[in-house]
Short mmCIF file of C-alpha atoms and ligand atoms in Angstrom, two decimals:
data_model
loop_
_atom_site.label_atom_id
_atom_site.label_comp_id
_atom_site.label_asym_id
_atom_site.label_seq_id
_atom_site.Cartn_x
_atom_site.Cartn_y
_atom_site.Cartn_z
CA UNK A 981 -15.94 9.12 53.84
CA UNK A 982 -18.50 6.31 54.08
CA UNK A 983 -19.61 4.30 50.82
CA UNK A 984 -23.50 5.68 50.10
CA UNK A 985 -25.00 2.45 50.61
CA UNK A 986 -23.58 2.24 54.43
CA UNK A 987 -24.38 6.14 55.25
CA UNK A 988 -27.10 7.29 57.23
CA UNK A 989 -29.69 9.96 55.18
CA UNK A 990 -30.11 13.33 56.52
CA UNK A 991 -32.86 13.78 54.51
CA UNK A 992 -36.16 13.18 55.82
CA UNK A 993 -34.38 14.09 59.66
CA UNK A 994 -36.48 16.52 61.42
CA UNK A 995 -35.35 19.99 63.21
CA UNK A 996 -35.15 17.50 66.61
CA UNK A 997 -33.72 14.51 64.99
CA UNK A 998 -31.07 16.65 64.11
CA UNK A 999 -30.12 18.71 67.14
CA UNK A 1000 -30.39 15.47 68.83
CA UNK A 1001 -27.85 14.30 66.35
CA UNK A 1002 -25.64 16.90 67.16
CA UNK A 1003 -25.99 16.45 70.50
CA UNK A 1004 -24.45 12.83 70.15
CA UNK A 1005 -21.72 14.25 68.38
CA UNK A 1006 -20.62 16.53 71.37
CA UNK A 1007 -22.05 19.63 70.01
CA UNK A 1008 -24.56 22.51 70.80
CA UNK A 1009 -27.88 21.83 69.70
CA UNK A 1010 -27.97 24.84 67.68
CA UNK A 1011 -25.55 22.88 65.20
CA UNK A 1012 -28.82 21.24 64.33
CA UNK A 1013 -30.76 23.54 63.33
CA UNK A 1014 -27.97 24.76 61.25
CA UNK A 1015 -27.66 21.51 59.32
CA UNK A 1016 -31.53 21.58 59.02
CA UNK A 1017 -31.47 25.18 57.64
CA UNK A 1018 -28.77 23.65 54.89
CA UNK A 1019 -30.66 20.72 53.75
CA UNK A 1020 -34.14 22.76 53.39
CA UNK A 1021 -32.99 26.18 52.66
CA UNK A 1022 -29.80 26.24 51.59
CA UNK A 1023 -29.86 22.73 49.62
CA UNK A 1024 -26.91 21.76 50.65
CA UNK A 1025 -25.82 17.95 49.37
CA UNK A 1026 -22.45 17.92 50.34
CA UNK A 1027 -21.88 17.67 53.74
CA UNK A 1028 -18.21 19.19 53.31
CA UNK A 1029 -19.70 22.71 52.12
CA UNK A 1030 -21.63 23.30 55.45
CA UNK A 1031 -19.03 25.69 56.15
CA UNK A 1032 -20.73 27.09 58.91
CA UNK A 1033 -20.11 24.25 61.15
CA UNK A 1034 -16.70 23.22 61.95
CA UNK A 1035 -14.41 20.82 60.03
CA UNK A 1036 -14.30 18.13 62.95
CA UNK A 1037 -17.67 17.96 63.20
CA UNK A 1038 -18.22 18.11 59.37
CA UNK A 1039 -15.57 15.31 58.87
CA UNK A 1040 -17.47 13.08 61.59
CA UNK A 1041 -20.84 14.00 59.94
CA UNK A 1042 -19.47 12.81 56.67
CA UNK A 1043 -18.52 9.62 57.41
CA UNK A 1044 -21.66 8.55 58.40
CA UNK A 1045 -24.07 10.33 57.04
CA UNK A 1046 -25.14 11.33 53.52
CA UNK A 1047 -27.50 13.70 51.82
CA UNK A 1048 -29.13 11.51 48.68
CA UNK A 1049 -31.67 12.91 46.87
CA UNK A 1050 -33.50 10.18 44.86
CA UNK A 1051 -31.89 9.66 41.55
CA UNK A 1052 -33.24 10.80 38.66
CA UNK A 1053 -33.53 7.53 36.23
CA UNK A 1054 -35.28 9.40 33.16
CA UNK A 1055 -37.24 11.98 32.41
CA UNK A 1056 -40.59 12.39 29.88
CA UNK A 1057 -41.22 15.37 28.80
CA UNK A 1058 -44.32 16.32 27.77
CA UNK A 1059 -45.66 18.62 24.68
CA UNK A 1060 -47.69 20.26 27.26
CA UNK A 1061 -44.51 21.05 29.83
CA UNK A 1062 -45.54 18.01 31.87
CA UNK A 1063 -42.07 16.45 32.69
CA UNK A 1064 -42.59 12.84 34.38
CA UNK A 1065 -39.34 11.70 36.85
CA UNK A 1066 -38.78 8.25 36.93
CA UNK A 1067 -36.50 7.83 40.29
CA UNK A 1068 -34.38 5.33 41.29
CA UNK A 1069 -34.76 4.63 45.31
CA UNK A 1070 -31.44 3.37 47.37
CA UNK A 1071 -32.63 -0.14 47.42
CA UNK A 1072 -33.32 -0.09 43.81
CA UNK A 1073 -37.17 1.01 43.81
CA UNK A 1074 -38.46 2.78 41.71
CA UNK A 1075 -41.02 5.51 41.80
CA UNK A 1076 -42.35 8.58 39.88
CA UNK A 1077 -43.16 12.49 40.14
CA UNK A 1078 -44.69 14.94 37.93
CA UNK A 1079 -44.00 18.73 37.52
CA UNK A 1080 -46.87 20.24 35.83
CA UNK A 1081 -45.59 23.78 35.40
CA UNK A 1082 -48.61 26.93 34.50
CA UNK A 1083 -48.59 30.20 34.11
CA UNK A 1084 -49.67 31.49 37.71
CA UNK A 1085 -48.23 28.29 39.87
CA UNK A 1086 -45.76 24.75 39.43
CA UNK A 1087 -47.59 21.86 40.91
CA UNK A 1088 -45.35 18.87 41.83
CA UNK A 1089 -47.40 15.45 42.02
CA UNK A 1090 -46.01 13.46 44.78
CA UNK A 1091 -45.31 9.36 45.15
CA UNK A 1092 -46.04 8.41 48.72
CA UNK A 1093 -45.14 4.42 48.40
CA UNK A 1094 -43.75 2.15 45.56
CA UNK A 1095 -47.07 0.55 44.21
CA UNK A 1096 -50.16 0.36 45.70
CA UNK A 1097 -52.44 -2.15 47.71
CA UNK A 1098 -55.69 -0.67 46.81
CA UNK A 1099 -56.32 -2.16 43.24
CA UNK A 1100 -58.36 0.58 42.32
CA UNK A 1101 -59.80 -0.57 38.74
CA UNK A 1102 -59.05 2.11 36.50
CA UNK A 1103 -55.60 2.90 37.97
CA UNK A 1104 -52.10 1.78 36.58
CA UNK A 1105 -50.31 2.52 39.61
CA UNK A 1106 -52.87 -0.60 40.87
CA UNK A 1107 -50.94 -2.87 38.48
CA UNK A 1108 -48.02 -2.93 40.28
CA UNK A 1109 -49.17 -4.30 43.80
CA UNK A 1110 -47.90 -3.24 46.83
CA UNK A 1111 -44.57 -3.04 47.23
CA UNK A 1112 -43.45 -0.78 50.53
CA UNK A 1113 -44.00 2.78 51.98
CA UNK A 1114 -41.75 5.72 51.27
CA UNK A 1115 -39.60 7.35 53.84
CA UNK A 1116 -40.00 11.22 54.69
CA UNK A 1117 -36.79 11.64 53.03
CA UNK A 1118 -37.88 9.64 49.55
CA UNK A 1119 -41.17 12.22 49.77
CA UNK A 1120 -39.18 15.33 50.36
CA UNK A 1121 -36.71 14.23 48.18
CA UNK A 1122 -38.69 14.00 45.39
CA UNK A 1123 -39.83 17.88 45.82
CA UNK A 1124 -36.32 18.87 46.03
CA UNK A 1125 -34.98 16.90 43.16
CA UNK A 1126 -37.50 18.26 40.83
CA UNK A 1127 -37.59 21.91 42.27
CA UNK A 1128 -33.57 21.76 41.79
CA UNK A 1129 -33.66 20.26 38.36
CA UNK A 1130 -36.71 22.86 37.19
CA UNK A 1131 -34.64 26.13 39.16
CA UNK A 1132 -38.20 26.36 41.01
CA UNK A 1133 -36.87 28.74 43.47
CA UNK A 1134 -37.74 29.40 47.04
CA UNK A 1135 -40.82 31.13 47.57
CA UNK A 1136 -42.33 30.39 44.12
CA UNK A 1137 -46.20 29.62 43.70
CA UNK A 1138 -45.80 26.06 44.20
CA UNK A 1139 -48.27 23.43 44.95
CA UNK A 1140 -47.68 19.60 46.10
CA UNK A 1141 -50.26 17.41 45.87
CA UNK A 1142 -49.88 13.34 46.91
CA UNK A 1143 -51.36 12.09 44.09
CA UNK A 1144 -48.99 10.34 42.84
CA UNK A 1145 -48.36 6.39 43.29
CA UNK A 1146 -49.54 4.89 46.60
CA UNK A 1147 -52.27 5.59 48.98
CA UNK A 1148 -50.50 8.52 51.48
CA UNK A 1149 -53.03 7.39 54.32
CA UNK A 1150 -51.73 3.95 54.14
CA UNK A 1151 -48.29 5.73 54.87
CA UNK A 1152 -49.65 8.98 57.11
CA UNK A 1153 -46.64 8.48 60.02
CA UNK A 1154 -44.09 9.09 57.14
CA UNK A 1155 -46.15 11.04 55.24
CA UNK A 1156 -47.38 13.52 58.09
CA UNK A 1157 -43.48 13.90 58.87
CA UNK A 1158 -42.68 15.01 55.33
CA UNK A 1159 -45.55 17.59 55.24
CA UNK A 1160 -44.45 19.20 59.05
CA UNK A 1161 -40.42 20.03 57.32
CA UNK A 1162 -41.86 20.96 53.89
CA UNK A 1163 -44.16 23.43 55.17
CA UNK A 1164 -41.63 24.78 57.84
CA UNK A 1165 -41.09 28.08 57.33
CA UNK A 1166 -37.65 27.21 58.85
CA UNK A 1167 -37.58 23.57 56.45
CA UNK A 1168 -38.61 23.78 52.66
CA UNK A 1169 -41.14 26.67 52.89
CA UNK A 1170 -44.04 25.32 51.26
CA UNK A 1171 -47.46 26.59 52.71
CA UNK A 1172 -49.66 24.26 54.24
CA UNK A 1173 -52.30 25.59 52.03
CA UNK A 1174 -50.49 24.55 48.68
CA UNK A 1175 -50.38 21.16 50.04
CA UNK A 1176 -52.90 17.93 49.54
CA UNK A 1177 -53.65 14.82 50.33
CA UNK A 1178 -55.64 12.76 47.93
CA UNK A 1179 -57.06 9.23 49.51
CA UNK A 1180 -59.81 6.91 48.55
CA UNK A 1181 -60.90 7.63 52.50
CA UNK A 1182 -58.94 4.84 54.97
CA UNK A 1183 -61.54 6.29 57.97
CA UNK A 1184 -59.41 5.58 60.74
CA UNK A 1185 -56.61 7.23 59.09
CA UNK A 1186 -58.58 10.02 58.07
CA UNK A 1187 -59.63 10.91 61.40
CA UNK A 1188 -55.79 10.43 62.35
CA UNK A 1189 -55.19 13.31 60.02
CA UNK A 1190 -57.83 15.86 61.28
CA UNK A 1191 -56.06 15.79 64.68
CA UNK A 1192 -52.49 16.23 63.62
CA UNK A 1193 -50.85 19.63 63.85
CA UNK A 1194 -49.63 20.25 60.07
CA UNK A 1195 -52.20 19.47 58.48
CA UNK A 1196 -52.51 19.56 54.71
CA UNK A 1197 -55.85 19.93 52.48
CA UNK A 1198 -57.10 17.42 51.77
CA UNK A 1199 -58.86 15.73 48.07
CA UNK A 1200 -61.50 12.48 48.49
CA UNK A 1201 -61.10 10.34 45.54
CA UNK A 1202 -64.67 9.63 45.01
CA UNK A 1203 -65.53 8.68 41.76
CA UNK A 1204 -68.85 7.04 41.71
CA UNK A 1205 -72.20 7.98 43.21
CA UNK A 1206 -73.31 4.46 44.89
CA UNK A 1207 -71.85 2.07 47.10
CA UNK A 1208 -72.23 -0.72 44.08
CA UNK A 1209 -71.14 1.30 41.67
CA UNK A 1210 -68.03 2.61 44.33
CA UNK A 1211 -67.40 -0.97 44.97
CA UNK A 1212 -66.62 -2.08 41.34
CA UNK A 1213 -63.83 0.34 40.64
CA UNK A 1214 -62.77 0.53 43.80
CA UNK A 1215 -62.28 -2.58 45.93
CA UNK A 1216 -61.71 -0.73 49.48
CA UNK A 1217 -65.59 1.08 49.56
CA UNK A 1218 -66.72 -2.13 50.55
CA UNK A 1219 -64.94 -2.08 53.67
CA UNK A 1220 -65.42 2.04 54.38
CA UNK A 1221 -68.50 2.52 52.22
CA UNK A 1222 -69.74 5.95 50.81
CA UNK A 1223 -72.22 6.62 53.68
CA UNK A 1224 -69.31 6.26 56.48
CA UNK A 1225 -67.06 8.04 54.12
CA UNK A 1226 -69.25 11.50 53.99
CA UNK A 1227 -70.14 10.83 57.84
CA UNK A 1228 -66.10 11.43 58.79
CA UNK A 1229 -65.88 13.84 56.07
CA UNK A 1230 -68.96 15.82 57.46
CA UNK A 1231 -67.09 15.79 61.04
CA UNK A 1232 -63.31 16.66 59.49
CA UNK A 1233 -61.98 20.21 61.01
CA UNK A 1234 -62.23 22.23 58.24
CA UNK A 1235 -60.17 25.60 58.61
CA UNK A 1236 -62.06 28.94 57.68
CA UNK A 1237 -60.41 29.04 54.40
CA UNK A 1238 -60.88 25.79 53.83
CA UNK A 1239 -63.00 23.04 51.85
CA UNK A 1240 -63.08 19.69 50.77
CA UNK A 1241 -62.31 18.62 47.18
CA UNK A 1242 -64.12 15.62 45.66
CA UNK A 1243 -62.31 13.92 42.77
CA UNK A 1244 -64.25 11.98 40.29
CA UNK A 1245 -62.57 10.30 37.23
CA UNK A 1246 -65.43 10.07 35.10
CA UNK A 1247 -65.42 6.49 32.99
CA UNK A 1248 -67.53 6.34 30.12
CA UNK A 1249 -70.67 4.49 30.53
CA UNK A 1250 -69.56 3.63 34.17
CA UNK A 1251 -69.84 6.32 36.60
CA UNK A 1252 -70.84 9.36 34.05
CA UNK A 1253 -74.49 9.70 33.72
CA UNK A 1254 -77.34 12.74 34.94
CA UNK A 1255 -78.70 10.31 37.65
CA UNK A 1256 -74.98 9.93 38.82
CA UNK A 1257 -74.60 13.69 38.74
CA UNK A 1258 -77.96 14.12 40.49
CA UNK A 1259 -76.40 11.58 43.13
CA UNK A 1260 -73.66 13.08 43.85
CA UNK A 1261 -75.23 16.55 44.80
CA UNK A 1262 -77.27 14.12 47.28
CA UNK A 1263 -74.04 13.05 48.98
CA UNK A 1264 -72.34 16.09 49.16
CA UNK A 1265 -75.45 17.68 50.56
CA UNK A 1266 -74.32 20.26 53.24
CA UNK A 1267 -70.88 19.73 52.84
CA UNK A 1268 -68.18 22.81 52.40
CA UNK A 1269 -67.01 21.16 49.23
CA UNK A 1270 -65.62 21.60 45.75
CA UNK A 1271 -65.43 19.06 42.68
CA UNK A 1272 -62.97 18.20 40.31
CA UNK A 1273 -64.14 16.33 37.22
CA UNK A 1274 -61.33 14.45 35.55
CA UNK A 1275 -61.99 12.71 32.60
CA UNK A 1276 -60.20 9.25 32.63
CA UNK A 1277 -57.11 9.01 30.29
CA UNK A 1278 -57.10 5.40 28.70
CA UNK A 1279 -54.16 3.18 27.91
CA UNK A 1280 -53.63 -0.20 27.64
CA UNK A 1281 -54.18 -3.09 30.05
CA UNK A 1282 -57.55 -1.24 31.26
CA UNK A 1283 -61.17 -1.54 29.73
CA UNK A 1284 -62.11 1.97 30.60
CA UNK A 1285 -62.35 5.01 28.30
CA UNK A 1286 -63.12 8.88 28.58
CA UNK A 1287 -66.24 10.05 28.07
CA UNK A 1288 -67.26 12.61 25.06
CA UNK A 1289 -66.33 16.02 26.22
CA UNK A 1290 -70.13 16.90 26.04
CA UNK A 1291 -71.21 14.62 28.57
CA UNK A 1292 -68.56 15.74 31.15
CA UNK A 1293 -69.49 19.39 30.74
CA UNK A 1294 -73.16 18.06 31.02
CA UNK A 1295 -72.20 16.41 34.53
CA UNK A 1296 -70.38 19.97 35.62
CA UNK A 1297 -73.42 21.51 34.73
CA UNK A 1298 -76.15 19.62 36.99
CA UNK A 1299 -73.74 20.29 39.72
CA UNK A 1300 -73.04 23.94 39.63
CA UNK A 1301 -76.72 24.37 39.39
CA UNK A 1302 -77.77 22.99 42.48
CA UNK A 1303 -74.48 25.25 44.18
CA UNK A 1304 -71.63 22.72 44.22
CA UNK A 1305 -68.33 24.14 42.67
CA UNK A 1306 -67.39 21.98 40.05
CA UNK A 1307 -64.07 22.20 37.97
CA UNK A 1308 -63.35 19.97 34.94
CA UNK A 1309 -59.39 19.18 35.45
CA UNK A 1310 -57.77 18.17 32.20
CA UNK A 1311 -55.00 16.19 33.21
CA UNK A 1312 -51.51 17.31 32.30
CA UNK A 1313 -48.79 15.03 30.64
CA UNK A 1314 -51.22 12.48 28.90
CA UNK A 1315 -48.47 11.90 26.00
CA UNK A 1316 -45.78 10.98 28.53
CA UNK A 1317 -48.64 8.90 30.62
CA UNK A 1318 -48.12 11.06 33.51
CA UNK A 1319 -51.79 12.00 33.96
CA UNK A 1320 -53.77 11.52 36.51
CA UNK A 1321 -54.23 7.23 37.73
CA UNK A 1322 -51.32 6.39 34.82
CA UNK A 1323 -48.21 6.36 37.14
CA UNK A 1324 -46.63 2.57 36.67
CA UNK A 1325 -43.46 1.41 36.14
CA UNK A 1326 -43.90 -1.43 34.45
CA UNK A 1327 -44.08 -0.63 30.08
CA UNK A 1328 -42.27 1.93 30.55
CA UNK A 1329 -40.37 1.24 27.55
CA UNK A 1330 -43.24 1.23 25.04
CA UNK A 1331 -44.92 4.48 25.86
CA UNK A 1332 -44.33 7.23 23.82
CA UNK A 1333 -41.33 9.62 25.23
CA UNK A 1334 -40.42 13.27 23.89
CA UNK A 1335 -37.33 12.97 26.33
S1 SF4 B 402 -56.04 5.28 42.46
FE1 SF4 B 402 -54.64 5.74 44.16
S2 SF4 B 402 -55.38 4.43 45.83
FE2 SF4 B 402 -56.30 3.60 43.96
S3 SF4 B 402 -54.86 1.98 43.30
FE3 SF4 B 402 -54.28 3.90 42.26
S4 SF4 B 402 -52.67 4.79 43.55
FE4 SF4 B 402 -53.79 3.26 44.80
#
């Protein structure tokens, strides 16, 4: 058996990856799909329990190859159910997930790269900088370390969504590979339907997306209602500003049963007021779209606060009346800072834990 750091991760290989694997190995494709079906399905981690495939081929699998699921490094638990992961990566990274459990589904929010280049102003992930992308098996991983550790079975009402740290379109090769083997039927199970991408809109990456073949929903982090106001708190509109934006996101495929969803973090005094409201119906004019209002969560390190309850409900309501769905999302976990834009490593230490 080979030491972990010198083995090769199954996880993250795709259904071909791994027939061709067993193909190298001397054996029938099918063995493939058989290892497959034990990492996604069965959750198999120890390659000597695959005791459908023969103890040769098992012992030469094992000393290369591993199955590592990120490590957990702690946990937060929130008073809400929130639980935040802290992971440890192989190379000593470090990232985060949240498992926001409720009544009628589990939603799992996903990291798709240690830090972030984007420098959004209002978001701690931003504080860290940009550090690398995530592998298909460090995002899968994370869904099947948290599923495992919650006893989320198969086939529950389970949502990802890649908000987590990181910008996934900045990572869509990796990130497009993880979505194909977690919606497999035949690979984790997950519906393409419960899954999202969130991105501040990287254009040519966007239109990447609409063309590939498993193809998740997808969440615009918009969050202002001018390009000067867009530009402020978020560095990157000045090189795809908001009238290029809504021009892709007027020509994105949308499915029959599907829409876009609009995310504004609402900062008080910034971004929160009727004429923004009344702007935003202007740029989602004739789009098949839903908004989510989040209030920001404060913390330290960033001048931004949430706005009084009444003026968020006041911004809902000038949208719904001119026919735009508009949800206010309280974010979950804002004891453990696992809410929405609060995912950094760094101060860990002095935030408040339940764990
Ligand atoms: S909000 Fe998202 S894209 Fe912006 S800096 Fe934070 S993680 Fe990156």
């Amino acid at each position: 058996m080979t030491s972990e750091a010198q083995s090769v991760n199954l996880l993250g290989l795709n259904l071909q990856e791994l027939e061709d694997l067993a193909a190298r190995c001397g054996q029938p494709r099918y063995r493939g799909r058989q290892i497959y079906h034990g990492i996604y399905v069965r959750r198999v981690r120890d390659i000597s329990t695959f005791t459908d495939l023969s103890r040769d081929f098992r012992e030469t699998l094992a000393s290369q190859q591993s199955i590592l699921y990120p490590k957990v490094e702690r946990e937060f638990r929130s008073r809400d159910g929130a639980v935040r992961y802290l992971f440890r990566l192989a190379d000593d990274q470090r990232i985060e997930t949240v498992y926001m459990p409720e009544e009628e589904r589990t939603t799992l929010c996903l990291s798709s790269q240690v830090g972030c280049a984007l420098d959004c102003r209002f978001c701690f992930t931003a504080l860290l900088g940009s550090r690398r992308n995530l592998t298909a098996g460090e995002i899968i991983g994370q869904a099947l370390a948290v599923t495992t550790a919650q006893n989320v079975p198969r086939g529950a009402r389970l949502n990802l969504v890649f908000m987590g740290m990181g910008e996934p379109l900045l990572n869509l090769p990796q990130v497009a590979k993880a979505v194909v083997i977690l919606a497999d039927p035949r690979g984790v199970g997950i519906p393409l339907r419960r899954i999202t991408v969130s991105t501040v809109g990287i254009l040519p990456r966007l239109e990447e997306l609409a063309l590939v073949n498993a193809r998740p929903k997808l969440a615009i982090s918009l969050n202002a209602s001018h390009d000067e106001q867009r530009s402020a708190i978020m560095p990157i509109n000045r090189k795809y500003p908001l009238a290029d934006l809504l021009r892709v996101c007027r020509a994105y495929p949308l499915r029959p049963w599907e829409h876009l969803t609009f995310e504004y973090v609402l900062l008080d005094g910034v971004n929160d007021a009727d004429d923004d409201a009344r702007r935003v119906v202007d740029l989602l004019r004739d789009l098949r779209a839903k908004v989510n209002l989040i209030p920001y969560n404060s913390g330290p390190n960033l001048p931004y606060r949430a706005p009084k309850f009444e003026r968020v409900v006041a911004f809902q309501k000038i949208l719904t009346e001119r026919h735009i769905p508009t949800f206010i999302r309280i974010s979950r976990g804002q004891d453990i800072f696992a809410a929405c834009g609060q995912l950094s490593l760094e101060g860990m230490d002095a935030r408040p834990s339940a764990a």
